[in-house]
Amino acid sequence: VSKFWSANYDRAMICYLACLHEFGMYAATIDRANGLVGDDIFHYPFAIEGDKVNAHTIKLTLNKDAKWTKALKFMLADLKVALQWSVHHSSVSRGAETALRMAALGPEGPARS
């Protein structure tokens, strides 16, 4: 991507960062609803504010390569944390669904033909 023609890329990255931030707020809401408090509530290791991650802009336009690369590194670290939270919560909910299905079967187990 040319630095001089990267306005569309910048807008796309800002939108992506907004989605990542919104997911973080959703995850924190779910954690609070599940009774978690303090540091147990979901949070990113690097704060996302507007077009910045840990005070480094995600915009490519008029940005130094080293600073832009650092912003991407922080964004990927936040994405990794979001993925870990998502995988953990999907396995927890799958476990709960399995337990409910097993309880519905009763002590005799599935019907035999």
PDB file of C-alpha atoms in Angstrom:
ATOM      1  CA  VAL A   1       0.000   0.000   0.000  1.00  0.00           C
ATOM      2  CA  SER A   2       1.435   3.338  -1.035  1.00  0.00           C
ATOM      3  CA  LYS A   3       1.733   5.740   1.889  1.00  0.00           C
ATOM      4  CA  PHE A   4       0.399   8.554  -0.269  1.00  0.00           C
ATOM      5  CA  TRP A   5      -2.719   6.645  -1.380  1.00  0.00           C
ATOM      6  CA  SER A   6      -3.516   4.907   1.869  1.00  0.00           C
ATOM      7  CA  ALA A   7      -6.569   6.900   3.043  1.00  0.00           C
ATOM      8  CA  ASN A   8      -8.944   3.988   2.359  1.00  0.00           C
ATOM      9  CA  TYR A   9      -6.608   1.619   4.171  1.00  0.00           C
ATOM     10  CA  ASP A  10      -6.497   3.994   7.139  1.00  0.00           C
ATOM     11  CA  ARG A  11     -10.299   4.156   7.287  1.00  0.00           C
ATOM     12  CA  ALA A  12     -10.532   0.363   7.121  1.00  0.00           C
ATOM     13  CA  MET A  13      -8.014  -0.077   9.938  1.00  0.00           C
ATOM     14  CA  ILE A  14      -9.804   2.498  12.096  1.00  0.00           C
ATOM     15  CA  CYS A  15     -13.092   0.638  11.551  1.00  0.00           C
ATOM     16  CA  TYR A  16     -11.403  -2.649  12.409  1.00  0.00           C
ATOM     17  CA  LEU A  17      -9.971  -1.125  15.575  1.00  0.00           C
ATOM     18  CA  ALA A  18     -13.451   0.156  16.483  1.00  0.00           C
ATOM     19  CA  CYS A  19     -14.816  -3.398  16.080  1.00  0.00           C
ATOM     20  CA  LEU A  20     -12.050  -4.796  18.265  1.00  0.00           C
ATOM     21  CA  HIS A  21     -12.789  -2.150  20.902  1.00  0.00           C
ATOM     22  CA  GLU A  22     -16.512  -2.941  20.732  1.00  0.00           C
ATOM     23  CA  PHE A  23     -15.781  -6.644  21.205  1.00  0.00           C
ATOM     24  CA  GLY A  24     -13.758  -5.761  24.304  1.00  0.00           C
ATOM     25  CA  MET A  25     -16.695  -3.830  25.749  1.00  0.00           C
ATOM     26  CA  TYR A  26     -19.005  -6.782  24.976  1.00  0.00           C
ATOM     27  CA  ALA A  27     -16.629  -9.264  26.637  1.00  0.00           C
ATOM     28  CA  ALA A  28     -16.365  -7.054  29.729  1.00  0.00           C
ATOM     29  CA  THR A  29     -20.178  -6.852  29.897  1.00  0.00           C
ATOM     30  CA  ILE A  30     -20.452 -10.653  29.718  1.00  0.00           C
ATOM     31  CA  ASP A  31     -17.833 -11.040  32.449  1.00  0.00           C
ATOM     32  CA  ARG A  32     -19.668  -8.576  34.710  1.00  0.00           C
ATOM     33  CA  ALA A  33     -22.956 -10.415  34.064  1.00  0.00           C
ATOM     34  CA  ASN A  34     -21.221 -13.639  35.113  1.00  0.00           C
ATOM     35  CA  GLY A  35     -20.253 -12.047  38.428  1.00  0.00           C
ATOM     36  CA  LEU A  36     -16.596 -11.314  37.747  1.00  0.00           C
ATOM     37  CA  VAL A  37     -15.064  -8.236  39.370  1.00  0.00           C
ATOM     38  CA  GLY A  38     -11.847  -6.216  39.264  1.00  0.00           C
ATOM     39  CA  ASP A  39      -8.962  -7.620  37.236  1.00  0.00           C
ATOM     40  CA  ASP A  40     -10.978 -10.727  36.328  1.00  0.00           C
ATOM     41  CA  ILE A  41     -13.148  -8.647  33.980  1.00  0.00           C
ATOM     42  CA  PHE A  42     -11.981  -8.721  30.363  1.00  0.00           C
ATOM     43  CA  HIS A  43      -9.606  -5.941  29.391  1.00  0.00           C
ATOM     44  CA  TYR A  44      -7.006  -5.495  26.683  1.00  0.00           C
ATOM     45  CA  PRO A  45      -3.335  -5.269  27.638  1.00  0.00           C
ATOM     46  CA  PHE A  46      -3.041  -2.199  25.387  1.00  0.00           C
ATOM     47  CA  ALA A  47      -5.744   0.466  25.516  1.00  0.00           C
ATOM     48  CA  ILE A  48      -7.683   1.200  22.323  1.00  0.00           C
ATOM     49  CA  GLU A  49      -8.770   4.819  21.919  1.00  0.00           C
ATOM     50  CA  GLY A  50     -10.035   6.010  18.544  1.00  0.00           C
ATOM     51  CA  ASP A  51      -7.335   5.336  15.959  1.00  0.00           C
ATOM     52  CA  LYS A  52      -4.697   4.571  18.601  1.00  0.00           C
ATOM     53  CA  VAL A  53      -3.535   1.435  20.387  1.00  0.00           C
ATOM     54  CA  ASN A  54      -1.385   2.149  23.429  1.00  0.00           C
ATOM     55  CA  ALA A  55      -1.070   5.766  22.183  1.00  0.00           C
ATOM     56  CA  HIS A  56       0.296   4.651  18.764  1.00  0.00           C
ATOM     57  CA  THR A  57      -1.808   5.489  15.722  1.00  0.00           C
ATOM     58  CA  ILE A  58      -2.867   2.675  13.424  1.00  0.00           C
ATOM     59  CA  LYS A  59      -2.914   5.074  10.451  1.00  0.00           C
ATOM     60  CA  LEU A  60      -0.314   4.444   7.794  1.00  0.00           C
ATOM     61  CA  THR A  61      -0.572   7.902   6.233  1.00  0.00           C
ATOM     62  CA  LEU A  62       2.122  10.322   7.450  1.00  0.00           C
ATOM     63  CA  ASN A  63       3.304   7.840  10.057  1.00  0.00           C
ATOM     64  CA  LYS A  64       6.790   6.480  10.543  1.00  0.00           C
ATOM     65  CA  ASP A  65       7.142   2.795   9.701  1.00  0.00           C
ATOM     66  CA  ALA A  66       8.511   1.896  13.137  1.00  0.00           C
ATOM     67  CA  LYS A  67       5.616   3.595  14.965  1.00  0.00           C
ATOM     68  CA  TRP A  68       3.023   2.074  12.641  1.00  0.00           C
ATOM     69  CA  THR A  69       4.566  -1.380  13.084  1.00  0.00           C
ATOM     70  CA  LYS A  70       4.468  -0.934  16.856  1.00  0.00           C
ATOM     71  CA  ALA A  71       0.767   0.002  16.675  1.00  0.00           C
ATOM     72  CA  LEU A  72       0.083  -3.165  14.672  1.00  0.00           C
ATOM     73  CA  LYS A  73       2.040  -5.219  17.208  1.00  0.00           C
ATOM     74  CA  PHE A  74      -0.115  -3.844  20.035  1.00  0.00           C
ATOM     75  CA  MET A  75      -3.283  -4.430  18.011  1.00  0.00           C
ATOM     76  CA  LEU A  76      -2.305  -8.060  17.358  1.00  0.00           C
ATOM     77  CA  ALA A  77      -1.579  -8.591  21.055  1.00  0.00           C
ATOM     78  CA  ASP A  78      -5.069  -7.282  21.866  1.00  0.00           C
ATOM     79  CA  LEU A  79      -6.544  -9.526  19.164  1.00  0.00           C
ATOM     80  CA  LYS A  80      -4.789 -12.533  20.708  1.00  0.00           C
ATOM     81  CA  VAL A  81      -6.331 -11.743  24.106  1.00  0.00           C
ATOM     82  CA  ALA A  82      -9.774 -11.394  22.489  1.00  0.00           C
ATOM     83  CA  LEU A  83      -9.354 -14.744  20.735  1.00  0.00           C
ATOM     84  CA  GLN A  84      -8.315 -16.443  23.981  1.00  0.00           C
ATOM     85  CA  TRP A  85     -11.363 -15.018  25.772  1.00  0.00           C
ATOM     86  CA  SER A  86     -13.643 -16.112  22.941  1.00  0.00           C
ATOM     87  CA  VAL A  87     -12.284 -19.671  22.821  1.00  0.00           C
ATOM     88  CA  HIS A  88     -12.515 -20.007  26.601  1.00  0.00           C
ATOM     89  CA  HIS A  89     -16.110 -18.784  26.704  1.00  0.00           C
ATOM     90  CA  SER A  90     -17.234 -20.890  23.749  1.00  0.00           C
ATOM     91  CA  SER A  91     -15.815 -24.045  25.382  1.00  0.00           C
ATOM     92  CA  VAL A  92     -17.466 -23.120  28.694  1.00  0.00           C
ATOM     93  CA  SER A  93     -20.843 -22.619  26.998  1.00  0.00           C
ATOM     94  CA  ARG A  94     -20.445 -25.870  25.008  1.00  0.00           C
ATOM     95  CA  GLY A  95     -19.718 -27.675  28.263  1.00  0.00           C
ATOM     96  CA  ALA A  96     -22.864 -26.222  29.823  1.00  0.00           C
ATOM     97  CA  GLU A  97     -24.957 -27.265  26.795  1.00  0.00           C
ATOM     98  CA  THR A  98     -23.594 -30.814  26.988  1.00  0.00           C
ATOM     99  CA  ALA A  99     -24.384 -30.991  30.701  1.00  0.00           C
ATOM    100  CA  LEU A 100     -27.965 -29.841  30.032  1.00  0.00           C
ATOM    101  CA  ARG A 101     -28.403 -32.452  27.279  1.00  0.00           C
ATOM    102  CA  MET A 102     -27.012 -35.190  29.515  1.00  0.00           C
ATOM    103  CA  ALA A 103     -29.345 -34.158  32.345  1.00  0.00           C
ATOM    104  CA  ALA A 104     -32.301 -34.288  29.936  1.00  0.00           C
ATOM    105  CA  LEU A 105     -31.431 -37.898  29.054  1.00  0.00           C
ATOM    106  CA  GLY A 106     -32.026 -38.989  32.613  1.00  0.00           C
ATOM    107  CA  PRO A 107     -30.228 -41.744  34.499  1.00  0.00           C
ATOM    108  CA  GLU A 108     -31.119 -44.426  31.945  1.00  0.00           C
ATOM    109  CA  GLY A 109     -29.258 -42.696  29.106  1.00  0.00           C
ATOM    110  CA  PRO A 110     -30.394 -42.588  25.500  1.00  0.00           C
ATOM    111  CA  ALA A 111     -33.339 -44.738  24.446  1.00  0.00           C
ATOM    112  CA  ARG A 112     -32.377 -48.033  22.806  1.00  0.00           C
ATOM    113  CA  SER A 113     -34.148 -49.394  19.769  1.00  0.00           C
TER     114      SER A 113
END
